Amino acid sequence: MSRKRILRDIIGIFKDKASLIKANFSTKRSVSSIQVTVIRATTHASASPPRNHHIAAIISAGDHSLPAIYACIDAIMNRLHSTRNPYVALKCLFIFHNIMAKGSNLYKDHASFFPSSGGHNSLNLSGFYDTSDVETRQLSSWVRWYANVLERNMITSRKLGSYISPSSRLSINFDKIENHKENNIGFSNSVTEMESLVCLVEGICEAPESQYCQKIDLVHEIMILIAEDYRSTQYHIMIRLVELSDRVSCLSYLDLSELILCLSRLEGCRKKLNELFIRRKNDLFWEMVSQKKMDMEKVKYEREKQSLLLWNVDENSDELTWSSQQRFAGKIQQFLIAAA
């Protein structure tokens, strides 16, 4: 280990101790306890992920009351936005991700809204960059990517009205499918939701290529959570393909074209996804995507062919009309000449 790295770790330890001292001086004991737990879960020194009991304590703290939820979210966000250390940032994002995956719906709602900022949450880490050494530069790219994926997750969840998490696979509202079929509505929503889901998948595919970082325990645990989100995203996509499959013929030409484009973009992600999640290949999912895309392309082709035929008929009708008008005009002219 280089002297520079040792010095950085020592400075990190002192920063953690200073943060703990500051937290312990908080006037509210409950808030102080939450801040201390967050700091201990996101230390500078270790490349290991936060310990399970720290994560469990943060999640369970948000089950008690709204003030506790606010305190947890504020503690995580303040820690996240005040650090330039990629390990600390990744740990904060990992805890936030665990809240979105395992927390109560109330906890998730406030985490995605982040009331203290006065609006929808934006992790805003596109400019995060630590140039201390090669490792921190590579890890900084993981911080930017991870924050972007979580932001897309929250945007998609708001559009779907259901969180992208392991539990969402168990809470899909199948009545929604029946309502669509009976009322013949919801096409625009399904197209918009599909677009958002595909954007989330594309965001996952932008994972950094660094093989070294993928061997770090923290990054490995992050990828396990991302894999769960990917599976949930697949499930949501399949549900919407089922919703649309029986009524493809009712889609507008614009919606049909947009859906075909979405599915083409999704198929373009397949190779990267198989590389990222070798053990989570789902050939059935890809077969379904391919089949539904072919069905939509067939309907689109038939519509285009029908439109072309109608256009030709109209064009021929115009020609016939013009020819008749010319003949009629000629006869009138002959009659006028004879009369003169």
Coordinates of C-alpha atoms in Angstrom, one line a residue:
M1 CA 0.0 0.0 0.0
S2 CA 1.4 3.4 -1.0
R3 CA 2.2 6.1 1.5
K4 CA -0.4 8.3 -0.2
R5 CA -3.1 5.7 0.3
I6 CA -2.1 5.1 3.9
L7 CA -2.3 8.9 4.6
R8 CA -5.7 9.1 2.9
D9 CA -7.1 6.3 5.0
I10 CA -5.8 7.9 8.2
I11 CA -7.4 11.2 7.2
G12 CA -10.6 9.3 6.5
I13 CA -10.6 7.7 10.0
F14 CA -10.2 11.2 11.6
K15 CA -13.1 12.5 9.5
D16 CA -15.3 9.7 10.6
K17 CA -14.4 10.3 14.3
A18 CA -15.1 14.0 13.9
S19 CA -18.5 13.3 12.3
L20 CA -19.3 10.9 15.1
I21 CA -18.5 13.5 17.7
K22 CA -20.6 16.1 15.9
A23 CA -23.5 13.7 15.7
N24 CA -23.3 12.8 19.4
F25 CA -23.7 16.5 20.3
S26 CA -27.1 16.7 18.5
T27 CA -29.8 18.0 20.7
K28 CA -32.3 15.3 19.7
R29 CA -31.2 11.8 20.9
S30 CA -33.3 9.9 18.3
V31 CA -31.7 12.0 15.4
S32 CA -28.3 11.6 16.9
S33 CA -28.7 7.8 17.0
I34 CA -29.7 7.7 13.4
Q35 CA -26.8 9.9 12.3
V36 CA -24.3 7.8 14.2
T37 CA -25.6 4.6 12.6
V38 CA -25.3 6.1 9.1
I39 CA -21.8 7.3 9.8
R40 CA -20.7 3.9 11.1
A41 CA -22.3 2.2 8.0
T42 CA -20.4 4.5 5.6
T43 CA -16.9 4.7 7.0
H44 CA -13.9 5.7 4.8
A45 CA -11.6 2.9 5.9
S46 CA -13.2 -0.2 4.6
A47 CA -14.0 -1.3 1.1
S48 CA -16.6 -3.8 2.5
P49 CA -20.3 -3.1 2.1
P50 CA -22.2 -1.7 5.1
R51 CA -22.9 -4.4 7.7
N52 CA -26.4 -6.0 7.6
H53 CA -27.2 -4.9 11.1
H54 CA -26.5 -1.2 10.3
I55 CA -28.7 -1.4 7.2
A56 CA -31.4 -3.2 9.1
A57 CA -31.3 -0.5 11.9
I58 CA -31.6 2.3 9.3
I59 CA -34.5 0.6 7.6
S60 CA -36.3 -0.2 10.8
A61 CA -35.8 3.3 12.1
G62 CA -38.0 4.6 9.3
D63 CA -40.8 2.3 10.3
H64 CA -41.5 4.2 13.5
S65 CA -42.5 7.7 12.5
L66 CA -42.2 10.4 9.8
P67 CA -39.6 12.4 11.8
A68 CA -37.5 9.3 11.9
I69 CA -37.9 8.8 8.1
Y70 CA -36.9 12.5 7.6
A71 CA -33.9 12.1 9.9
C72 CA -32.7 8.9 8.1
I73 CA -33.0 10.4 4.6
D74 CA -31.3 13.7 5.7
A75 CA -28.5 11.8 7.3
I76 CA -27.8 9.7 4.2
M77 CA -28.1 12.6 1.8
N78 CA -25.9 15.0 3.9
R79 CA -23.3 12.3 4.1
L80 CA -23.5 11.6 0.4
H81 CA -23.2 15.2 -0.8
S82 CA -20.5 16.2 1.7
T83 CA -18.0 13.5 0.7
R84 CA -15.5 13.2 -2.2
N85 CA -14.6 9.7 -1.2
P86 CA -16.0 7.1 -3.7
Y87 CA -16.2 4.3 -1.0
V88 CA -18.3 6.6 1.2
A89 CA -20.5 7.7 -1.7
L90 CA -21.1 4.1 -2.9
K91 CA -22.0 3.0 0.6
C92 CA -24.5 5.9 0.9
L93 CA -26.1 4.9 -2.4
F94 CA -26.1 1.3 -1.4
I95 CA -28.1 2.1 1.8
F96 CA -30.4 4.3 -0.2
H97 CA -30.9 1.4 -2.6
N98 CA -31.7 -0.9 0.2
I99 CA -34.4 1.5 1.5
M100 CA -36.0 1.5 -2.0
A101 CA -35.8 -2.3 -2.1
K102 CA -36.8 -3.3 1.4
G103 CA -38.3 -0.2 3.2
S104 CA -41.9 0.4 3.8
N105 CA -43.9 2.2 1.1
L106 CA -44.1 5.3 3.2
Y107 CA -40.3 5.2 3.6
K108 CA -39.9 4.7 -0.2
D109 CA -42.3 7.6 -1.0
H110 CA -40.3 10.0 1.1
A111 CA -37.0 8.8 -0.1
S112 CA -37.9 9.3 -3.7
F113 CA -39.5 12.6 -2.9
F114 CA -36.8 13.8 -0.5
P115 CA -39.0 16.5 1.3
S116 CA -36.0 18.5 2.6
S117 CA -35.1 19.5 -0.9
G118 CA -38.6 20.6 -1.7
G119 CA -39.2 18.3 -4.6
H120 CA -38.4 15.1 -6.4
N121 CA -35.1 13.6 -5.4
S122 CA -32.1 14.0 -7.7
L123 CA -29.0 12.4 -6.4
N124 CA -27.1 14.8 -8.7
L125 CA -23.7 13.0 -8.7
S126 CA -22.9 13.4 -12.4
G127 CA -19.9 15.6 -11.5
F128 CA -18.5 13.2 -8.8
Y129 CA -14.8 12.6 -9.5
D130 CA -11.9 11.6 -7.2
T131 CA -8.5 11.9 -8.9
S132 CA -6.4 10.6 -6.0
D133 CA -5.3 7.5 -7.9
V134 CA -6.3 5.0 -10.5
E135 CA -8.6 3.1 -8.1
T136 CA -10.5 6.1 -7.0
R137 CA -10.9 7.3 -10.6
Q138 CA -12.4 4.0 -11.6
L139 CA -14.6 3.9 -8.5
S140 CA -15.8 7.4 -9.2
S141 CA -17.3 6.2 -12.5
W142 CA -19.2 3.5 -10.5
V143 CA -20.6 6.3 -8.3
R144 CA -21.8 8.3 -11.2
W145 CA -23.3 5.2 -12.9
Y146 CA -25.0 3.9 -9.7
A147 CA -26.5 7.3 -8.9
N148 CA -27.9 7.5 -12.5
V149 CA -29.4 4.0 -12.3
L150 CA -31.1 4.9 -9.0
E151 CA -32.5 8.1 -10.4
R152 CA -33.9 6.3 -13.4
N153 CA -35.4 3.7 -11.0
M154 CA -37.2 6.5 -9.1
I155 CA -38.4 8.1 -12.3
T156 CA -39.7 4.8 -13.7
S157 CA -41.4 3.9 -10.4
R158 CA -43.3 7.2 -10.3
K159 CA -44.5 6.6 -13.9
L160 CA -45.5 3.0 -13.1
G161 CA -47.1 3.7 -9.8
S162 CA -45.2 0.7 -8.5
Y163 CA -41.6 0.5 -7.2
I164 CA -38.9 -1.4 -9.1
S165 CA -37.9 -3.8 -6.4
P166 CA -38.0 -7.5 -5.6
S167 CA -41.3 -7.0 -3.6
S168 CA -42.9 -5.4 -6.7
R169 CA -43.0 -8.7 -8.4
L170 CA -45.3 -9.9 -5.7
S171 CA -47.5 -6.8 -5.7
I172 CA -48.3 -6.3 -9.4
N173 CA -51.9 -5.3 -9.8
F174 CA -53.3 -7.9 -12.2
D175 CA -56.7 -6.1 -12.0
K176 CA -55.0 -3.4 -14.1
I177 CA -54.8 -5.8 -17.0
E178 CA -58.4 -6.7 -16.8
N179 CA -59.4 -3.0 -16.6
H180 CA -57.5 -2.2 -19.7
K181 CA -59.1 -5.0 -21.6
E182 CA -62.7 -4.1 -20.5
N183 CA -62.4 -0.4 -20.8
N184 CA -60.2 -0.3 -23.9
I185 CA -58.1 2.5 -22.4
G186 CA -54.5 3.0 -21.2
F187 CA -52.6 2.6 -24.4
S188 CA -50.7 5.9 -24.0
N189 CA -49.8 5.0 -20.4
S190 CA -48.5 1.6 -21.5
V191 CA -46.4 3.1 -24.2
T192 CA -45.0 5.7 -21.8
E193 CA -44.3 3.1 -19.2
M194 CA -42.5 0.8 -21.7
E195 CA -40.3 3.7 -22.8
S196 CA -39.3 4.4 -19.2
L197 CA -38.6 0.8 -18.4
V198 CA -36.4 0.5 -21.5
C199 CA -34.5 3.6 -20.4
L200 CA -33.9 2.0 -17.0
V201 CA -32.5 -1.1 -18.7
E202 CA -30.3 1.0 -21.0
G203 CA -29.0 2.8 -17.8
I204 CA -28.1 -0.5 -16.3
C205 CA -26.2 -1.4 -19.5
E206 CA -24.0 1.7 -19.0
A207 CA -22.1 0.0 -16.1
P208 CA -18.4 0.7 -16.2
E209 CA -16.1 -1.9 -17.7
S210 CA -13.5 -2.1 -14.9
Q211 CA -12.9 -5.7 -14.0
Y212 CA -10.8 -4.7 -11.0
C213 CA -13.7 -2.8 -9.4
Q214 CA -16.1 -5.6 -9.9
K215 CA -14.0 -7.8 -7.6
I216 CA -14.4 -5.4 -4.7
D217 CA -17.0 -6.7 -2.2
L218 CA -18.9 -3.5 -2.1
V219 CA -19.3 -3.3 -5.9
H220 CA -20.2 -7.0 -5.9
E221 CA -23.1 -6.4 -3.4
I222 CA -24.3 -3.4 -5.4
M223 CA -24.5 -5.6 -8.6
I224 CA -26.6 -8.2 -6.7
L225 CA -29.2 -5.4 -5.9
I226 CA -29.0 -4.1 -9.4
A227 CA -29.6 -7.7 -10.7
E228 CA -32.8 -7.9 -8.6
D229 CA -34.0 -4.6 -10.1
Y230 CA -33.3 -5.9 -13.5
R231 CA -35.4 -9.0 -12.8
S232 CA -38.2 -6.8 -11.6
T233 CA -37.9 -4.6 -14.7
Q234 CA -38.2 -7.7 -16.9
Y235 CA -41.3 -8.6 -15.0
H236 CA -42.9 -5.2 -15.5
I237 CA -42.1 -5.3 -19.2
M238 CA -43.6 -8.7 -19.6
I239 CA -46.8 -7.5 -17.8
R240 CA -47.1 -4.6 -20.3
L241 CA -46.5 -6.8 -23.3
V242 CA -49.3 -9.1 -22.1
E243 CA -51.6 -6.1 -21.7
L244 CA -50.9 -5.0 -25.2
S245 CA -50.7 -8.3 -27.0
D246 CA -54.5 -8.9 -27.4
R247 CA -55.1 -5.3 -28.6
V248 CA -52.2 -4.5 -30.9
S249 CA -54.6 -3.8 -33.7
C250 CA -56.2 -1.0 -31.6
L251 CA -52.9 0.9 -31.2
S252 CA -52.4 4.1 -33.2
Y253 CA -49.7 4.0 -35.8
L254 CA -47.6 6.4 -33.7
D255 CA -47.8 4.2 -30.6
L256 CA -47.1 1.1 -32.6
S257 CA -44.0 2.7 -34.1
E258 CA -42.8 3.8 -30.7
L259 CA -43.3 0.4 -29.2
I260 CA -41.4 -1.3 -32.0
L261 CA -38.5 1.2 -31.5
C262 CA -38.6 0.5 -27.7
L263 CA -38.4 -3.2 -28.2
S264 CA -35.6 -2.8 -30.7
R265 CA -33.6 -0.8 -28.2
L266 CA -34.3 -3.4 -25.6
E267 CA -33.0 -6.2 -27.8
G268 CA -29.9 -4.1 -28.4
C269 CA -29.2 -4.4 -24.6
R270 CA -29.3 -8.2 -24.6
K271 CA -25.5 -8.9 -25.1
K272 CA -24.5 -6.4 -22.4
L273 CA -27.1 -7.7 -19.9
N274 CA -26.0 -11.3 -20.4
E275 CA -22.4 -10.2 -19.7
L276 CA -23.4 -8.4 -16.5
F277 CA -25.8 -11.0 -15.2
I278 CA -24.4 -14.4 -16.5
R279 CA -26.5 -16.4 -14.0
R280 CA -29.7 -14.5 -14.7
K281 CA -30.2 -15.2 -18.4
N282 CA -33.9 -15.4 -19.2
D283 CA -34.4 -16.8 -22.8
L284 CA -38.1 -16.9 -22.3
F285 CA -38.2 -13.2 -21.7
W286 CA -36.2 -12.5 -24.9
E287 CA -38.3 -14.9 -26.9
M288 CA -41.4 -13.0 -25.7
V289 CA -39.9 -9.6 -26.6
S290 CA -38.9 -10.9 -30.1
Q291 CA -42.4 -12.4 -30.8
K292 CA -44.3 -9.3 -29.7
K293 CA -42.0 -7.1 -31.7
M294 CA -42.7 -9.3 -34.8
D295 CA -46.4 -9.2 -34.2
M296 CA -46.3 -5.4 -34.0
E297 CA -44.2 -5.1 -37.1
K298 CA -46.7 -7.3 -39.0
V299 CA -49.6 -5.1 -38.0
K300 CA -47.6 -2.0 -38.9
Y301 CA -46.7 -3.5 -42.3
E302 CA -50.3 -4.3 -43.1
R303 CA -51.4 -0.8 -42.2
E304 CA -48.7 0.7 -44.4
K305 CA -49.7 -1.5 -47.3
Q306 CA -53.4 -0.6 -46.8
S307 CA -52.5 3.1 -46.7
L308 CA -50.6 2.7 -49.9
L309 CA -53.4 1.0 -51.7
L310 CA -55.9 3.7 -50.6
W311 CA -53.5 6.4 -51.7
N312 CA -53.2 4.8 -55.2
V313 CA -57.0 4.5 -55.4
D314 CA -57.4 8.2 -54.6
E315 CA -54.8 9.1 -57.1
N316 CA -56.4 7.1 -59.9
S317 CA -59.8 8.6 -59.0
D318 CA -58.3 12.1 -59.3
E319 CA -56.9 11.2 -62.7
L320 CA -60.3 9.9 -63.9
T321 CA -62.1 12.9 -62.6
W322 CA -59.6 15.3 -64.4
S323 CA -59.9 13.3 -67.6
S324 CA -63.8 13.5 -67.5
Q325 CA -63.6 17.2 -66.8
Q326 CA -61.4 17.7 -69.8
R327 CA -63.7 15.8 -72.1
F328 CA -66.8 17.7 -70.9
A329 CA -65.0 21.0 -71.4
G330 CA -64.1 20.0 -74.9
K331 CA -67.7 19.1 -75.8
I332 CA -68.9 22.5 -74.5
Q333 CA -66.3 24.3 -76.5
Q334 CA -67.4 22.4 -79.7
F335 CA -71.1 23.3 -79.0
L336 CA -70.2 27.0 -78.6
I337 CA -68.3 27.0 -81.9
A338 CA -71.2 25.3 -83.8
A339 CA -73.7 27.7 -82.3
A340 CA -71.7 30.7 -83.5

